[in-house]
Amino acid sequence: MVSKSRWKLLAMLALVLVVMVWYSISREDSFYFPIPEKKEPCLQGEAESKASKLFGNYSRDQPIFLRLEDYFWVKTPSAYELPYGTKGSEDLLLRVLAITSSSIPKNIQSLRCRRCVVVGNGHRLRNSSLGDAINKYDVVIRLNNAPVAGYEGDVGSKTTMRLFYPESAHFDPKVENNPDTLLVLVAFKAMDFHWIETILSDKKRIRILNPFFMEIAADKLLSLPMQQPRKIKQKPTTGLLAITLALHLCDLVHIAGFGYPDAYNKKQTIHYYEQITLKSMAGSGHNVSQEALAIKRMLEMGAIKNLTSF
Ligand SMILES: CC(=O)N[C@H]1[C@H]([C@H](O)[C@H](O)CO)O[C@](OP(=O)(O)OC[C@H]2O[C@@H](n3ccc(N)nc3=O)[C@H](O)[C@@H]2O)(C(=O)O)C[C@@H]1O
Ligand SMILES: CO[C@@H]1[C@H](O)[C@@H](O)[C@H](O[C@H]2[C@H](O)[C@@H](NC(C)=O)[C@H](OCc3ccccc3)O[C@@H]2CO)O[C@@H]1CO
């Protein structure tokens, strides 16, 4: 027979154990009982089903990056010229695709469920301390010249893809030089292909984004006219384009650093890394209030989740 005092001792020990487990789990840096890294639950195909509701009649068969085989023997017909299609640029593309790659890296390809985060360049990331959370995603998509060095605590240090175009390609290659980062060209005009042909030095890391995503963002998210006058007056921002791409590539899509100040807020800086205001964007061909509505719609229907405020 176990005596009453023994039972009491056992009960006390059990209580201490429960408190230790609770304390350990509630701390991020669990030291009594190491717990597996906390990751967002990921449902395979979730972003795909939300995207088809959002975009309607929408083909998931499109490749993310342009492929040589689609221009080599049979020239894939495209309804639009750049930036919504490749009509008229086929021969130039053939030359560029012959010296670049179109594959998705094996470590992303092989994932059963792809957790992605699109990091916008917005000021809301400043002092957000989101760095560790951002680094936990399988795919981190960054935009233009947004720096990582010096801002790791707020924006993380992992970069799986950087979407850029010639005018935005002024990130410091000595600092932002992670060899695992794909450099994804967003082509807006034929000159962009000439440019990339000239500057290519590390061919293996360059990809050319399928203009299909620009078309979908412009048409389905912003309802912009698809008929092309000589000059396109309005187009999606690179951030909205990246969200559209992520909904195609990933199973889970989160965003951070999106949202511009109100138009009357003339002093508020727009970026987390420099002091420019909304004024600098005048004439850049983006309708940020229309984009805010599109992002709100996607948040409301649960297609994306926001890590910062909006
Ligand atoms: C002066 C100008 O033309 N600025 C444009 C700049 C500029 O060309 C590059 O930074 C290169 O220097 O690029 C843009 O955008 P930018 O590089 O500023 O920002 C990238 C994306 O982050 C989202 N963003 C940014 C700031 C903010 N306060 N809220 C946000 O939601 C947007 O989705 C944005 O796309 C661009 O490419 O879209 C759009 C900007 O209009
Ligand atoms: C995502 O868009 C990027 C950036 O945010 C825009 O500001 C920028 O817009 C420029 C646009 O691309 C230029 N269009 C072409 C076809 O080059 C436009 O050029 C105006 C122009 C053209 C020819 C003669 C006179 C004026 O200028 C826009 C503002 O700079 O586009 C970026 C992506 O390329």
Coordinates of C-alpha atoms and ligand atoms in Angstrom, one line a residue:
M1 CA 0.0 0.0 0.0
V2 CA 1.4 3.4 -1.0
S3 CA 1.1 5.7 2.0
K4 CA -0.9 9.0 1.9
S5 CA 2.3 11.1 2.2
R6 CA 3.8 9.2 -0.8
W7 CA 0.7 10.1 -2.9
K8 CA 1.1 13.8 -1.8
L9 CA 4.7 13.8 -2.9
L10 CA 3.8 12.2 -6.3
A11 CA 1.0 14.8 -6.8
M12 CA 3.5 17.6 -6.0
L13 CA 6.0 16.2 -8.5
A14 CA 3.4 15.9 -11.2
L15 CA 2.3 19.5 -10.6
V16 CA 5.9 20.8 -10.8
L17 CA 6.3 18.8 -14.0
V18 CA 3.1 20.4 -15.5
V19 CA 4.3 23.9 -14.5
M20 CA 7.7 23.2 -16.1
V21 CA 6.2 22.0 -19.3
W22 CA 3.8 25.0 -19.5
Y23 CA 6.6 27.5 -18.7
S24 CA 8.8 25.9 -21.3
I25 CA 6.2 25.9 -24.0
S26 CA 5.1 29.4 -23.3
R27 CA 8.7 30.6 -23.9
E28 CA 10.0 31.1 -27.4
D29 CA 13.4 29.8 -26.5
S30 CA 12.2 26.6 -24.8
F31 CA 15.0 25.2 -22.7
Y32 CA 13.5 22.4 -20.6
F33 CA 11.8 20.6 -23.4
P34 CA 12.8 21.6 -26.9
I35 CA 9.7 21.9 -29.1
P36 CA 9.7 21.7 -32.9
E37 CA 9.9 25.1 -34.6
K38 CA 6.4 26.7 -34.6
K39 CA 5.2 27.0 -38.2
E40 CA 1.9 28.1 -39.6
P41 CA -0.4 25.1 -40.4
C42 CA -0.3 24.7 -44.1
L43 CA -3.2 23.2 -46.1
Q44 CA -2.2 21.8 -49.5
G45 CA -4.0 23.6 -52.4
E46 CA -5.6 26.2 -50.1
A47 CA -4.2 29.2 -52.0
E48 CA -5.1 27.6 -55.3
S49 CA -8.8 27.2 -54.4
K50 CA -8.9 30.8 -53.1
A51 CA -7.2 32.1 -56.2
S52 CA -9.7 30.4 -58.5
K53 CA -12.5 32.1 -56.6
L54 CA -10.7 35.4 -56.8
F55 CA -9.6 35.3 -60.4
G56 CA -12.5 33.3 -61.9
N57 CA -11.7 31.5 -65.1
Y58 CA -8.0 31.2 -64.4
S59 CA -5.4 28.6 -65.6
R60 CA -3.1 27.1 -63.1
D61 CA -1.1 25.5 -65.9
Q62 CA 0.9 28.6 -66.6
P63 CA 4.6 28.3 -65.8
I64 CA 5.9 30.7 -63.2
F65 CA 9.0 31.6 -65.2
L66 CA 9.2 31.9 -69.0
R67 CA 10.7 28.7 -70.6
L68 CA 12.9 28.2 -73.7
E69 CA 10.8 25.3 -74.9
D70 CA 7.8 27.6 -75.3
Y71 CA 9.7 29.8 -77.8
F72 CA 12.1 27.4 -79.5
W73 CA 10.1 25.1 -81.9
V74 CA 6.6 26.3 -81.4
K75 CA 6.3 30.0 -80.5
T76 CA 3.7 30.2 -77.8
P77 CA 1.1 32.7 -79.1
S78 CA 0.4 35.5 -76.7
A79 CA -2.6 37.9 -76.9
Y80 CA -0.7 40.8 -75.5
E81 CA 2.5 42.7 -75.8
L82 CA 4.6 43.5 -72.7
P83 CA 3.9 43.9 -69.9
Y84 CA 0.9 41.6 -70.1
G85 CA 2.3 39.2 -72.7
T86 CA 5.2 38.3 -75.0
K87 CA 3.7 39.2 -78.4
G88 CA 6.3 40.7 -80.7
S89 CA 9.2 39.9 -78.3
E90 CA 9.6 36.2 -79.2
D91 CA 13.0 36.3 -81.0
L92 CA 14.6 38.5 -78.4
L93 CA 13.2 36.2 -75.7
L94 CA 14.6 33.1 -77.4
R95 CA 18.1 34.6 -77.1
V96 CA 17.7 35.5 -73.4
L97 CA 16.0 32.2 -72.4
A98 CA 18.8 30.3 -74.1
I99 CA 21.2 31.7 -71.5
T100 CA 19.0 31.6 -68.4
S101 CA 17.1 29.0 -66.5
S102 CA 13.4 28.5 -65.9
S103 CA 13.4 25.9 -63.1
I104 CA 12.0 26.2 -59.7
P105 CA 14.7 25.3 -57.1
K106 CA 14.5 21.7 -56.0
N107 CA 14.1 22.6 -52.3
I108 CA 10.9 24.5 -53.1
Q109 CA 9.7 22.1 -55.8
S110 CA 9.8 19.2 -53.4
L111 CA 7.8 20.8 -50.6
R112 CA 4.4 19.1 -49.9
C113 CA 3.0 22.4 -48.8
R114 CA 4.6 25.8 -49.6
R115 CA 4.3 28.6 -47.0
C116 CA 5.1 31.9 -48.6
V117 CA 5.4 35.5 -47.4
V118 CA 5.5 38.5 -49.7
V119 CA 7.4 41.3 -48.0
G120 CA 6.3 44.7 -49.3
N121 CA 8.6 47.7 -48.8
G122 CA 6.2 49.6 -46.6
H123 CA 7.1 51.7 -43.6
R124 CA 4.9 49.5 -41.4
L125 CA 7.8 47.0 -41.2
R126 CA 9.9 49.5 -39.2
N127 CA 10.3 48.3 -35.6
S128 CA 7.9 45.4 -36.4
S129 CA 10.4 42.8 -35.0
L130 CA 9.0 40.4 -37.7
G131 CA 12.4 39.2 -38.8
D132 CA 12.4 35.8 -37.1
A133 CA 8.8 35.2 -38.2
I134 CA 9.5 36.1 -41.8
N135 CA 12.6 33.8 -41.8
K136 CA 10.4 30.8 -40.9
Y137 CA 8.5 30.8 -44.2
D138 CA 9.6 28.3 -46.9
V139 CA 9.6 31.1 -49.6
V140 CA 10.3 34.7 -48.8
I141 CA 9.6 37.1 -51.8
R142 CA 11.1 40.6 -51.7
L143 CA 10.8 43.5 -54.1
N144 CA 13.0 45.9 -56.0
N145 CA 15.9 47.4 -54.1
A146 CA 14.5 46.8 -50.5
P147 CA 17.5 46.1 -48.3
V148 CA 17.9 43.3 -45.8
A149 CA 21.3 44.2 -44.4
G150 CA 20.9 46.3 -41.3
Y151 CA 17.1 45.6 -41.1
E152 CA 17.2 41.9 -40.3
G153 CA 15.3 42.2 -37.0
D154 CA 12.3 43.8 -38.8
V155 CA 12.4 42.1 -42.2
G156 CA 14.4 38.9 -41.8
S157 CA 17.4 37.8 -43.7
K158 CA 16.1 35.0 -46.0
T159 CA 15.3 35.9 -49.6
T160 CA 14.1 33.2 -51.9
M161 CA 13.1 35.5 -54.8
R162 CA 13.6 39.2 -55.5
L163 CA 11.3 40.7 -58.1
F164 CA 12.9 43.6 -59.9
Y165 CA 13.1 45.5 -63.2
P166 CA 16.0 47.5 -64.6
E167 CA 15.0 50.8 -63.0
S168 CA 14.7 49.1 -59.6
A169 CA 17.8 46.9 -59.8
H170 CA 20.0 49.1 -57.6
F171 CA 20.3 46.9 -54.6
D172 CA 23.9 46.6 -53.4
P173 CA 25.3 43.4 -54.9
K174 CA 28.1 43.4 -52.4
V175 CA 25.6 43.2 -49.4
E176 CA 22.5 41.6 -50.9
N177 CA 24.5 38.7 -52.3
N178 CA 22.9 35.5 -51.0
P179 CA 23.8 32.8 -53.6
D180 CA 20.4 31.1 -52.9
T181 CA 18.3 34.1 -53.9
L182 CA 16.7 33.9 -57.4
L183 CA 16.7 37.2 -59.2
V184 CA 13.4 37.4 -61.1
L185 CA 13.1 40.0 -63.9
V186 CA 9.7 41.6 -64.3
A187 CA 9.8 42.7 -67.9
F188 CA 7.8 45.8 -68.8
K189 CA 9.3 46.6 -72.2
A190 CA 11.5 45.0 -74.9
M191 CA 14.4 47.1 -73.7
D192 CA 14.3 45.2 -70.4
F193 CA 15.3 42.0 -72.3
H194 CA 18.1 43.8 -74.1
W195 CA 19.3 45.1 -70.7
I196 CA 19.3 41.6 -69.1
E197 CA 21.1 40.2 -72.1
T198 CA 23.9 42.7 -71.5
I199 CA 24.2 42.5 -67.7
L200 CA 24.0 38.8 -67.4
S201 CA 26.9 37.5 -65.3
D202 CA 25.4 34.9 -63.1
K203 CA 23.1 33.2 -65.5
K204 CA 21.9 30.4 -63.3
R205 CA 20.2 32.7 -60.8
I206 CA 18.1 34.8 -63.3
R207 CA 14.5 33.9 -64.1
I208 CA 12.0 35.9 -66.3
L209 CA 8.6 36.2 -64.7
N210 CA 5.7 35.0 -66.9
P211 CA 3.8 38.2 -67.9
F212 CA 0.6 36.2 -67.3
F213 CA 0.8 37.3 -63.6
M214 CA 0.8 40.9 -64.6
E215 CA -2.2 40.3 -66.8
I216 CA -4.1 38.6 -64.0
A217 CA -3.2 41.3 -61.5
A218 CA -4.3 44.1 -63.9
D219 CA -7.4 42.4 -65.2
K220 CA -8.8 40.5 -62.3
L221 CA -7.6 42.5 -59.3
L222 CA -7.7 46.0 -60.7
S223 CA -10.1 45.7 -63.6
L224 CA -7.7 47.7 -65.8
P225 CA -8.4 47.9 -69.5
M226 CA -6.5 45.2 -71.4
Q227 CA -6.5 46.9 -74.8
Q228 CA -3.1 48.5 -75.1
P229 CA -2.8 52.1 -76.2
R230 CA 0.8 53.1 -77.2
K231 CA 1.7 53.8 -73.5
I232 CA 0.2 52.0 -70.6
K233 CA -1.1 54.6 -68.2
Q234 CA -1.7 52.4 -65.2
K235 CA -0.3 49.1 -64.0
P236 CA -0.2 47.0 -60.9
T237 CA 2.6 47.7 -58.4
T238 CA 5.3 45.1 -58.1
G239 CA 3.9 44.1 -54.7
L240 CA 0.4 43.3 -56.1
L241 CA 2.1 41.4 -58.8
A242 CA 4.1 39.4 -56.2
I243 CA 0.9 38.5 -54.3
T244 CA -0.7 37.2 -57.6
L245 CA 2.4 35.1 -58.3
A246 CA 2.5 33.8 -54.7
L247 CA -1.2 32.7 -55.0
H248 CA -0.1 30.6 -57.9
L249 CA 3.1 29.2 -56.5
C250 CA 2.2 28.6 -52.9
D251 CA -0.3 26.8 -50.7
L252 CA -0.3 29.6 -48.0
V253 CA 0.3 33.3 -48.7
H254 CA 1.0 35.8 -46.0
I255 CA 2.0 39.4 -46.6
A256 CA 3.9 42.1 -44.6
G257 CA 4.8 45.7 -45.2
F258 CA 1.9 46.6 -47.5
G259 CA -0.2 49.7 -47.2
Y260 CA 0.5 53.3 -48.2
P261 CA -0.3 56.4 -46.0
D262 CA -3.5 58.4 -46.8
A263 CA -3.2 60.9 -49.6
Y264 CA -3.4 63.9 -47.2
N265 CA -0.6 62.4 -45.0
K266 CA 2.1 64.3 -46.9
K267 CA 4.9 63.8 -44.3
Q268 CA 4.7 60.1 -43.6
T269 CA 7.5 58.2 -45.2
I270 CA 6.5 55.2 -47.4
H271 CA 9.5 52.9 -47.0
Y272 CA 11.1 51.1 -44.1
Y273 CA 14.6 52.0 -45.4
E274 CA 14.4 55.5 -46.8
Q275 CA 12.8 58.9 -46.2
I276 CA 10.8 59.4 -49.4
T277 CA 7.0 60.2 -49.2
L278 CA 4.0 59.6 -51.5
K279 CA 5.0 62.6 -53.5
S280 CA 7.8 60.6 -55.1
M281 CA 5.2 58.2 -56.6
A282 CA 3.3 60.9 -58.5
G283 CA 3.3 59.9 -62.2
S284 CA 4.5 56.3 -61.4
G285 CA 1.2 54.9 -62.9
H286 CA -0.1 53.1 -59.8
N287 CA -3.6 53.5 -58.2
V288 CA -2.7 52.8 -54.6
S289 CA -6.3 53.3 -53.3
Q290 CA -7.6 50.8 -55.9
E291 CA -4.9 48.3 -54.9
A292 CA -5.8 48.8 -51.2
L293 CA -9.3 47.7 -52.0
A294 CA -8.0 44.7 -53.9
I295 CA -5.8 43.7 -51.0
K296 CA -8.7 44.2 -48.5
R297 CA -10.9 41.9 -50.7
M298 CA -8.2 39.2 -50.6
L299 CA -7.8 39.5 -46.8
E300 CA -11.6 39.3 -46.3
M301 CA -11.9 36.2 -48.3
G302 CA -9.0 34.6 -46.5
A303 CA -6.8 34.2 -49.7
I304 CA -4.0 36.0 -47.9
K305 CA -3.2 37.0 -44.3
N306 CA -1.4 40.1 -43.2
L307 CA 1.4 40.1 -40.6
T308 CA 1.4 44.0 -40.3
S309 CA -1.5 46.4 -40.0
F310 CA -3.4 47.6 -43.0
Ligands
LIG1 C1 9.3 56.8 -57.6 C2 8.8 55.5 -58.1 O1 8.5 55.3 -59.3 N1 8.6 54.5 -57.2 C3 8.1 53.2 -57.5 C4 9.1 52.2 -56.9 C5 10.5 52.3 -57.5 O2 10.5 52.2 -58.9 C6 11.4 51.2 -57.0 O3 11.4 51.3 -55.6 C7 12.9 51.4 -57.5 O4 13.5 52.5 -56.9 O5 8.6 50.9 -57.2 C8 7.3 50.5 -56.8 O6 7.2 50.1 -55.4 P1 8.3 50.1 -54.2 O7 9.6 49.6 -54.6 O8 8.2 51.5 -53.6 O9 7.6 49.1 -53.1 C9 7.5 47.7 -53.4 C10 6.0 47.3 -53.2 O10 5.7 47.4 -51.8 C11 4.4 47.7 -51.6 N2 4.3 49.0 -50.7 C12 5.4 49.8 -50.6 C13 5.3 50.9 -49.8 C14 4.2 51.1 -49.0 N3 4.1 52.1 -48.1 N4 3.1 50.2 -49.1 C15 3.2 49.2 -50.0 O11 2.2 48.5 -50.1 C16 3.8 48.0 -53.0 O12 3.0 46.9 -53.4 C17 5.0 48.1 -53.9 O13 4.8 47.6 -55.1 C18 6.9 49.2 -57.5 O14 7.8 48.6 -58.2 O15 5.8 48.8 -57.4 C19 6.3 51.6 -57.1 C20 6.8 53.0 -56.8 O16 5.8 53.9 -57.4
LIG2 C1 5.9 48.7 -61.4 O1 6.1 49.8 -62.1 C2 7.5 50.4 -62.0 C3 7.4 51.7 -61.3 O2 6.7 51.6 -60.2 C4 6.9 52.8 -62.3 O3 7.0 54.0 -61.7 C5 7.5 52.7 -63.6 O4 6.8 53.5 -64.5 C6 7.4 54.0 -65.6 C7 7.0 53.2 -66.9 O5 7.5 51.8 -66.8 C8 7.5 53.8 -68.1 N1 7.0 53.1 -69.3 C9 7.7 52.6 -70.2 C10 7.0 51.9 -71.3 O6 8.9 52.7 -70.2 C11 7.1 55.3 -68.1 O7 7.6 55.8 -69.2 C12 7.0 57.1 -69.5 C13 7.6 57.5 -70.8 C14 7.9 56.6 -71.8 C15 8.5 57.1 -73.0 C16 8.7 58.4 -73.1 C17 8.3 59.3 -72.1 C18 7.8 58.9 -70.9 O8 7.5 55.9 -67.0 C19 7.0 55.4 -65.8 C20 7.4 56.3 -64.6 O9 8.8 56.2 -64.4 O10 7.6 51.4 -64.1 C21 8.2 50.5 -63.3 C22 8.3 49.2 -64.0 O11 9.1 49.4 -65.2

